[in-house]
Short mmCIF file of C-alpha atoms in Angstrom, two decimals:
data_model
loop_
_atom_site.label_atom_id
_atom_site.label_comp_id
_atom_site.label_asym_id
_atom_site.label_seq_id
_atom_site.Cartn_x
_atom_site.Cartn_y
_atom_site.Cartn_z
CA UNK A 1 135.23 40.73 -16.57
CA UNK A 2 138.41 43.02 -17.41
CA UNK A 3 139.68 45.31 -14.53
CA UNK A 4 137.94 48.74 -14.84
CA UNK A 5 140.35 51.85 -17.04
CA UNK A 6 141.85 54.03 -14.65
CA UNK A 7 140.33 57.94 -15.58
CA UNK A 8 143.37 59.72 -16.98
CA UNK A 9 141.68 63.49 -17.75
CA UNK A 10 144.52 66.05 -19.54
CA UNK A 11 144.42 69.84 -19.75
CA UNK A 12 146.80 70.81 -22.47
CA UNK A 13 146.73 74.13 -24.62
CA UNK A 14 148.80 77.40 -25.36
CA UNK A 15 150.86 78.69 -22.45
CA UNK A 16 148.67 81.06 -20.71
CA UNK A 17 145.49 79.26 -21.37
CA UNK A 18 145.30 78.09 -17.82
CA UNK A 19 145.98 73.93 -18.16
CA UNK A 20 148.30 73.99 -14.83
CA UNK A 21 145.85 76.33 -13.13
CA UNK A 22 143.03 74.35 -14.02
CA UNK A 23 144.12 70.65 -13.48
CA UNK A 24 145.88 72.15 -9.75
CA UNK A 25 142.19 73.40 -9.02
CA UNK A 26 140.73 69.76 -9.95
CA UNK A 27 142.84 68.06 -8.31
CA UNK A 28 142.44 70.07 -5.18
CA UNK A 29 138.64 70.02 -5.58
CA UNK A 30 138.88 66.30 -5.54
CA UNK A 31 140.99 66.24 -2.65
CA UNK A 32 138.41 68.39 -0.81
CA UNK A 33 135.81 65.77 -1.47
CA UNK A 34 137.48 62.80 -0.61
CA UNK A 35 138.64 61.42 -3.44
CA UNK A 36 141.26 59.05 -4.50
CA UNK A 37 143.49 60.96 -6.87
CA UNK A 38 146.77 61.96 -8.35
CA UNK A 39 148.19 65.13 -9.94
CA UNK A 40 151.04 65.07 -12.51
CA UNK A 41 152.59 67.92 -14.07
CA UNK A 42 153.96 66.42 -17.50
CA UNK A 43 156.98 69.00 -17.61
CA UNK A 44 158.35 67.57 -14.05
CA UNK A 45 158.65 64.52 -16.11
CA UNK A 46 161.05 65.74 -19.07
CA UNK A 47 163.91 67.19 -17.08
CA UNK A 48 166.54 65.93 -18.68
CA UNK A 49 169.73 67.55 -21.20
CA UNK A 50 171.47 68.45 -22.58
CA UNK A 51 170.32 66.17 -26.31
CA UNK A 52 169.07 63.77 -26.61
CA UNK A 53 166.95 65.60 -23.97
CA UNK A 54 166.19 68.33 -25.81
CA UNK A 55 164.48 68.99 -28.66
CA UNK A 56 162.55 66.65 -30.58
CA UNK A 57 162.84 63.87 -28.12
CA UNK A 58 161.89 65.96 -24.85
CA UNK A 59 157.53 65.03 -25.97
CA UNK A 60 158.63 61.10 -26.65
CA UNK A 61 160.61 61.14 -22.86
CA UNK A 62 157.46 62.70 -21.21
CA UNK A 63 155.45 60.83 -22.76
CA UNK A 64 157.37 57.40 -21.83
CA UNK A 65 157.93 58.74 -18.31
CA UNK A 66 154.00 59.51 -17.79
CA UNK A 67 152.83 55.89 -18.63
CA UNK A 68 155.05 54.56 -15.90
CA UNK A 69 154.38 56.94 -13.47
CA UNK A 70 150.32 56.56 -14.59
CA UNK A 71 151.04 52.40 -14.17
CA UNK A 72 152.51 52.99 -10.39
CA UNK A 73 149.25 55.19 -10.17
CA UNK A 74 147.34 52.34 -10.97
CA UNK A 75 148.50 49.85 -9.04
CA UNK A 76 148.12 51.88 -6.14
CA UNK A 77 144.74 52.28 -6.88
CA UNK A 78 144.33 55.46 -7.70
CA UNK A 79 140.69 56.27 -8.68
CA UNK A 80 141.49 59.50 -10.91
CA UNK A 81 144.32 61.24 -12.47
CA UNK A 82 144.73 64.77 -13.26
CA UNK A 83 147.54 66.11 -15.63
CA UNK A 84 148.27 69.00 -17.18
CA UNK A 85 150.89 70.05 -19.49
CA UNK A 86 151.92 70.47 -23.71
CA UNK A 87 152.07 67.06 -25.85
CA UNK A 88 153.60 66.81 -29.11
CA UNK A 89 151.62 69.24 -31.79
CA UNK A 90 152.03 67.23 -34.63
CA UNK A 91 151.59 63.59 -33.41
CA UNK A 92 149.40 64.25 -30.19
CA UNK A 93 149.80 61.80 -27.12
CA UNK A 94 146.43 59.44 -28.01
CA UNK A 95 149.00 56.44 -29.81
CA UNK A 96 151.08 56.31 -26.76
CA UNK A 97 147.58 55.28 -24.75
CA UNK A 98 146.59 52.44 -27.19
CA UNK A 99 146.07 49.36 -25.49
CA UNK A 100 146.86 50.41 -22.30
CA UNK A 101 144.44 50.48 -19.34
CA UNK A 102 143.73 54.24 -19.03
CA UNK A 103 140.51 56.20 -19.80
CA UNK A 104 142.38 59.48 -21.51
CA UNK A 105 140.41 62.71 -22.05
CA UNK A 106 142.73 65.51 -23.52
CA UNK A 107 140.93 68.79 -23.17
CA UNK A 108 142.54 71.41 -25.05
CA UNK A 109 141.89 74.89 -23.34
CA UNK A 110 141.48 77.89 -25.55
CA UNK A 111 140.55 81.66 -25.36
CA UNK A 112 140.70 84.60 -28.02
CA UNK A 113 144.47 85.94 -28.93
CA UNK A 114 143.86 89.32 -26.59
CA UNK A 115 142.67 87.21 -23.48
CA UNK A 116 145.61 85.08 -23.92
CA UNK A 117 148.26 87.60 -24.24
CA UNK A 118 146.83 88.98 -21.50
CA UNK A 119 147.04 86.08 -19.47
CA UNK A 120 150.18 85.34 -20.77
CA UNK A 121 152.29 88.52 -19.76
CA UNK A 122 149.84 88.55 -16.34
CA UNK A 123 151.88 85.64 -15.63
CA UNK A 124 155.21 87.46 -15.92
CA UNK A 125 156.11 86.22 -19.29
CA UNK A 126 158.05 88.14 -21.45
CA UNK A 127 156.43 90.39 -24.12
CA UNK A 128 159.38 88.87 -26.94
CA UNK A 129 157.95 85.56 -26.26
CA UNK A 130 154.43 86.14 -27.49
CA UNK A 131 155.11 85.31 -31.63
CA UNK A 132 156.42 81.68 -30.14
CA UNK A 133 153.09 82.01 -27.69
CA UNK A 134 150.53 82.20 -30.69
CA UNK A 135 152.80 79.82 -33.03
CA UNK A 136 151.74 77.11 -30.91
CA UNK A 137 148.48 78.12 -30.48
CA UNK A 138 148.20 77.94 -34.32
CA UNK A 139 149.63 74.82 -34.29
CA UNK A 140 147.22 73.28 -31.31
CA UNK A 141 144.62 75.11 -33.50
CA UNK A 142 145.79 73.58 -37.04
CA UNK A 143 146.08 69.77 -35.47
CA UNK A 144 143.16 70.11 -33.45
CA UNK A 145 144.04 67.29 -30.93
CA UNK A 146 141.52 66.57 -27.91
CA UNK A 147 138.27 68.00 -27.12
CA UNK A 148 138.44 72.04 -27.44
CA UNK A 149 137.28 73.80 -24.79
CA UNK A 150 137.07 77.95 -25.03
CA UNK A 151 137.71 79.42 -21.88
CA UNK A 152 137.54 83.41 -22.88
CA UNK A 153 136.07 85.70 -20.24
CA UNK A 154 136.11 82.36 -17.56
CA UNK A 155 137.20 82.58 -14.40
CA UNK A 156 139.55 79.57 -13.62
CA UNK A 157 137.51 78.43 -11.27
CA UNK A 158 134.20 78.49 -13.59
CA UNK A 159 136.59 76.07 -15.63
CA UNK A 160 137.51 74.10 -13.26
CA UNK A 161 133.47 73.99 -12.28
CA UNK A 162 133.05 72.72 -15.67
CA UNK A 163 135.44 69.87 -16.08
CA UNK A 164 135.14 68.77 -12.35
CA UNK A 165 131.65 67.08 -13.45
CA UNK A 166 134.02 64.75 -15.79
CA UNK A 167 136.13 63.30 -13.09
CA UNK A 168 135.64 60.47 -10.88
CA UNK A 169 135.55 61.37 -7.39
CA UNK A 170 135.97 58.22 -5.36
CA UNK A 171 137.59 56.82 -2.28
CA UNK A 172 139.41 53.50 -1.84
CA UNK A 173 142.12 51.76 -0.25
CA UNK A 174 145.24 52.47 -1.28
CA UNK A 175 147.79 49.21 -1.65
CA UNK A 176 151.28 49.32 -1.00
CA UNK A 177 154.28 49.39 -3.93
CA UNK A 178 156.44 46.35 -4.99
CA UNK A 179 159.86 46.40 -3.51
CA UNK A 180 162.72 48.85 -5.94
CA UNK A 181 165.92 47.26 -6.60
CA UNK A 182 167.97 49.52 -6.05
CA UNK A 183 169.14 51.57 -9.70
CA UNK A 184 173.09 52.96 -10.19
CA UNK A 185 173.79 56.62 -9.65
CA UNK A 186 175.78 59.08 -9.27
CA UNK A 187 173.14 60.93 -7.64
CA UNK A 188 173.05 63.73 -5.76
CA UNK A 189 170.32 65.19 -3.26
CA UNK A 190 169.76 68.21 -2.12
CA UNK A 191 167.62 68.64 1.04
CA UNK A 192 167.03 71.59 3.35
CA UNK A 193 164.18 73.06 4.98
CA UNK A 194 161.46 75.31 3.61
CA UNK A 195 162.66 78.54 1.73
CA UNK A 196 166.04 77.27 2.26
CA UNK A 197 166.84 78.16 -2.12
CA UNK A 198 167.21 73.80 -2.85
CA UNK A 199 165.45 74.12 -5.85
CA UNK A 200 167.18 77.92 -7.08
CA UNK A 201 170.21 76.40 -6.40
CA UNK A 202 170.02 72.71 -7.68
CA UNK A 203 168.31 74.00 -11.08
CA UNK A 204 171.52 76.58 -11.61
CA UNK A 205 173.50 73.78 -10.69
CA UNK A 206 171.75 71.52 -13.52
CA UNK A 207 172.43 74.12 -16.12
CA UNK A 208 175.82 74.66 -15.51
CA UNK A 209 175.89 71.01 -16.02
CA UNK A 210 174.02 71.00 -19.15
CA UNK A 211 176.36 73.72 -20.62
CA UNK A 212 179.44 71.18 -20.19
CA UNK A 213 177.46 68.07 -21.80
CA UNK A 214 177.10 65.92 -19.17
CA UNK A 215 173.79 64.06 -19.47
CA UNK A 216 172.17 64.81 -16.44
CA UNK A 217 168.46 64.50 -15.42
CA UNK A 218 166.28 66.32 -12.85
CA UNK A 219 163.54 65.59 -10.41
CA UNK A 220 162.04 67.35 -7.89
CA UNK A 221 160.89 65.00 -5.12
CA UNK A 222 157.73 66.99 -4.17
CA UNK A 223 156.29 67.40 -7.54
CA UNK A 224 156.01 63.84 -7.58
CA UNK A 225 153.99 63.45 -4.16
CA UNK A 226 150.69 64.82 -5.44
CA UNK A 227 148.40 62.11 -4.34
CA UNK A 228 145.73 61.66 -1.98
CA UNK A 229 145.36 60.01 0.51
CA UNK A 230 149.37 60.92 1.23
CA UNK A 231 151.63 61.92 1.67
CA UNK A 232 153.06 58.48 0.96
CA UNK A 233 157.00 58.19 1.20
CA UNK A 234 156.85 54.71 -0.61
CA UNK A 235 155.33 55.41 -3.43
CA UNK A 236 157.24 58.65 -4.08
CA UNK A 237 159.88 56.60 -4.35
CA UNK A 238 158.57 54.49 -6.78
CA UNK A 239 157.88 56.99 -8.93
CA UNK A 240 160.95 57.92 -8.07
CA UNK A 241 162.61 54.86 -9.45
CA UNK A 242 160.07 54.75 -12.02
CA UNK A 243 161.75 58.34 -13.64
CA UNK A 244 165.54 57.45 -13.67
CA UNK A 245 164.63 54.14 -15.34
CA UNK A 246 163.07 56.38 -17.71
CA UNK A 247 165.78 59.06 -17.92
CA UNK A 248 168.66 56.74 -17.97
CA UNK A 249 166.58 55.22 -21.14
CA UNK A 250 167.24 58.42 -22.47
CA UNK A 251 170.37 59.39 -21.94
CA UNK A 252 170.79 60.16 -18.86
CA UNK A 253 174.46 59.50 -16.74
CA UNK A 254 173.79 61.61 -13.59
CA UNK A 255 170.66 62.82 -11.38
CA UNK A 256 170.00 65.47 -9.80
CA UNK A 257 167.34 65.31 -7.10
CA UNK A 258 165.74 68.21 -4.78
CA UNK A 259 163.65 67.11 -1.39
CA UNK A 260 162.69 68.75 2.01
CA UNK A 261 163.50 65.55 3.39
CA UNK A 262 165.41 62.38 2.21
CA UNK A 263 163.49 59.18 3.86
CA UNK A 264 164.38 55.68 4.04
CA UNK A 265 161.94 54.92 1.36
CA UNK A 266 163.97 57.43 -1.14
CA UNK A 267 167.07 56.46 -0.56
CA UNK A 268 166.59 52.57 -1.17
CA UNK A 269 165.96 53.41 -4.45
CA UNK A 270 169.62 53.90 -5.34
CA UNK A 271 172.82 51.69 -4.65
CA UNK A 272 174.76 55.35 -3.59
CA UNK A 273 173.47 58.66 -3.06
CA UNK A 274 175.42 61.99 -2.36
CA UNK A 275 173.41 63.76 0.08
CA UNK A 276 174.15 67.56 0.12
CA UNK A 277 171.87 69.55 2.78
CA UNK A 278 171.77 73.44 2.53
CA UNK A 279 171.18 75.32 6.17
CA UNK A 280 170.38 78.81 6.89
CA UNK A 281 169.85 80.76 9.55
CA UNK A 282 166.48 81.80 10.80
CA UNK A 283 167.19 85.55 9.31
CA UNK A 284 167.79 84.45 6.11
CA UNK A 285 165.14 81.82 6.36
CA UNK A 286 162.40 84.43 6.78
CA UNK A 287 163.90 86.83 3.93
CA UNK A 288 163.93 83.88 1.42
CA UNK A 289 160.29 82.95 2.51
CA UNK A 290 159.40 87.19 2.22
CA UNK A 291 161.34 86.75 -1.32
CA UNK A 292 159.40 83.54 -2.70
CA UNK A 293 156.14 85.19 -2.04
CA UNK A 294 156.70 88.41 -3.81
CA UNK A 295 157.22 85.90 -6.47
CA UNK A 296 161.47 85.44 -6.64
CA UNK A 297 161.32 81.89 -7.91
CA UNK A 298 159.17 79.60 -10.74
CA UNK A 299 155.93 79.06 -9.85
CA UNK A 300 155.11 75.41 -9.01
CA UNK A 301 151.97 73.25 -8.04
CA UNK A 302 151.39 73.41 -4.88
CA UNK A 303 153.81 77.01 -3.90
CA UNK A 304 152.13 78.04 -0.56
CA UNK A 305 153.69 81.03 -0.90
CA UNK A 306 153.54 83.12 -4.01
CA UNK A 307 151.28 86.04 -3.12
CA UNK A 308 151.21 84.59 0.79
CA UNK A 309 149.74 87.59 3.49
CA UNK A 310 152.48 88.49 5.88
CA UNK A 311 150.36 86.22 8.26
CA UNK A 312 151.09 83.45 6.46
CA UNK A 313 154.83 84.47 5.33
CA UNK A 314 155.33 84.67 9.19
CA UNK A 315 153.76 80.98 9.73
CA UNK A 316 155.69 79.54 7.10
CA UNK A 317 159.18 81.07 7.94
CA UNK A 318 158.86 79.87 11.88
CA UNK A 319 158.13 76.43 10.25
CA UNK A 320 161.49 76.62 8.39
CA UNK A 321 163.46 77.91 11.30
CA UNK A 322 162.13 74.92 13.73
CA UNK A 323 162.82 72.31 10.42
CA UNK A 324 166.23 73.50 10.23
CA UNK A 325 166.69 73.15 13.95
CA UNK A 326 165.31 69.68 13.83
CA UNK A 327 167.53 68.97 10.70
CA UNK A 328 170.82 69.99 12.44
CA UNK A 329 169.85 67.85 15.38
CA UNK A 330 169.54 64.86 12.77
CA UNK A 331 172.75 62.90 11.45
CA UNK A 332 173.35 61.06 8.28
CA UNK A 333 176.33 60.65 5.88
CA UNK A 334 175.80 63.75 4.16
CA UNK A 335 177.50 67.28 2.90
CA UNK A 336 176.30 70.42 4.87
CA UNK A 337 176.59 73.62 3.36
CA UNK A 338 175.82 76.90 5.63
CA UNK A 339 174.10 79.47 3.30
CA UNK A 340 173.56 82.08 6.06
CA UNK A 341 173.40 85.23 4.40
CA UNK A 342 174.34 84.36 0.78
CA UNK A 343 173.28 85.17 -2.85
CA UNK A 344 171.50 82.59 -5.10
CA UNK A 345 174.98 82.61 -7.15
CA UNK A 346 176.77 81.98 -4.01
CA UNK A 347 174.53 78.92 -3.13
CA UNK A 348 174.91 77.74 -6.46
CA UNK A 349 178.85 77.65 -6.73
CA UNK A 350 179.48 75.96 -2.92
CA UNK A 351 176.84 73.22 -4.23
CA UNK A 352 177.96 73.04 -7.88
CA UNK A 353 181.54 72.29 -6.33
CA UNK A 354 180.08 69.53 -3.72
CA UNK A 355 178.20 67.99 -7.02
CA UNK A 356 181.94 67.69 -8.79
CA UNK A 357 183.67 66.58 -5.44
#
């Protein structure tokens, strides 16, 4: 008998239909019930530009980049996988799945034009974006890829209700990853504790490298961590490998990563890696926490923050204070950069200049 498909279910839809809000909330669910699963946000796995990044290409790259993460997935035995994100509106994502051992169900969430507008600028999108909003929910509507489901006057968590009867809660042991050889660089990381602005930095950073045309990728280290049971260093870091494989494929000359923490797991991926760790005082710690939960920064699976109680705020920014105590105590080859006090710009430019040095 052949091994058993590995459950692969997709939310995908319109921006503003609720496809990251949904598969966060299955995932989660799953979590809570003991499940063996795995959450992958398909946009974590396209950052990479300037062209052949862009475009055109960016749906083929994700697309590419998910199969190998969805293979380490597999092999650690992962009994269900949650994704959300867009796929290609004119050729789907079903013909990259031939063949391959994964049970894919694309559910494509929908809701009347007013509820989705209204979702949509809820979110804090802008009002000028809402002709390209309904373009491709025409489009979504024209092709008609995956199994529609109409969400209008649902509460997310009545979808997530819905679609958590589909999924396959189950427990398991989880095996351990091959050995990486170690992949060429340059790469830089940039660690620092909670709050700290890695990721408002490092993404200004990766812009101003994109407008001089230097082929540069991006990953954020937590985004790929969203597995349970975990946290598991050693297989973030085979998906880690598993992406700049896939990036350099595409392009990519240089990459840019963002983590908490850099392990010894993470950094045997690579044969040289420019560390760069950002420090703060415990001031400026707790106004950056106070700033990412009145929303100051993109919202990301798994944010404890946006929205957080004071309570909570308070929790959170003693947390960073005692990481970046810890973290100062710790050595390692790396770049330090005080940020005590500064502006995102300010961050930006001292790290930008470490990146080029």
């Amino acid at each position: 008998m052949g091994t058993a498909k590995t459950p692969v279910l997709w939310t995908t839809g319109a921006p503003g239909a609720g496809k990251s809000t949904t598969a966060w909330g299955l995932y989660t669910r799953i979590v809570a019930s003991g499940g063996n699963v795995a959450y992958v946000d398909i946009d974590q796995l396209g950052l990479i530009g300037p062209p052949p990044g862009g475009g055109e290409a960016a749906h083929t790259i994700k697309a590419a980049n998910l199969l190998r993460v969805l293979e380490i997935l597999r092999r650690r035995g992962t009994a269900q996988v949650v994704v959300s994100g867009v796929v290609d509106p004119e050729n789907g994502v079903e013909s990259p799945f031939e063949g391959r051992d994964f049970d894919l169900t694309l559910v494509r969430l929908t809701c009347e034009r007013d509820e989705l507008r209204s979702r949509f600028l809820g979110r804090g999108s802008p009002a000028e974006a809402l002709p390209g909003l309904f373009a491709v929910a025409d489009a979504y509507d024209r092709t008609g890829f995956g199994e529609e489901m109409d969400t209008t006057g649902q509460r997310p968590e009545e979808t997530v209700e819905a679609l958590f009867r589909r999924c396959v809660v189950a427990d398991g042991p989880v095996r351990r990853p091959d050995p990486v050889e170690p992949l060429p660089g340059p790469v830089t990381v940039v660690t620092g504790p909670t709050a700290v602005g890695k990721s408002t930095a490092a993404w200004q950073v990766l812009r101003d490298l994109w407008q001089q045309e230097t082929p540069v990728a991006y990953v954020d280290l937590a985004q790929l961590g969203f597995a349970h049971p975990g946290p598991d260093p050693a297989w973030e870091a085979a998906n880690l490998a598993a992406l700049w494989r896939g990036y350099r494929d595409a392009g990519a000359r240089r990459l840019l990563v963002v983590a908490r923490e850099f392990r010894p797991e993470h950094r045997r991926v690579f044969e040289e890696v420019t560390v760069v760790h950002l420090d703060a005082d415990a001031a400026t710690l707790a106004e950056r926490v106070r700033l990412r939960a009145d929303g100051d920064s993109a919202l990301l699976a798994g944010d404890e923050l946006r929205g957080a109680p004071p309570g909570v705020r308070d929790r959170v920014a003693d947390r960073a204070a005692t990481e970046a105590e810890r973290m100062r105590a710790s050595r390692g080859d790396r770049v330090v950069l005080d940020t005590s006090g500064q502006e995102p710009a300010e961050t930006a430019a001292a790290l930008l200049a470490a990146v080029r040095q």
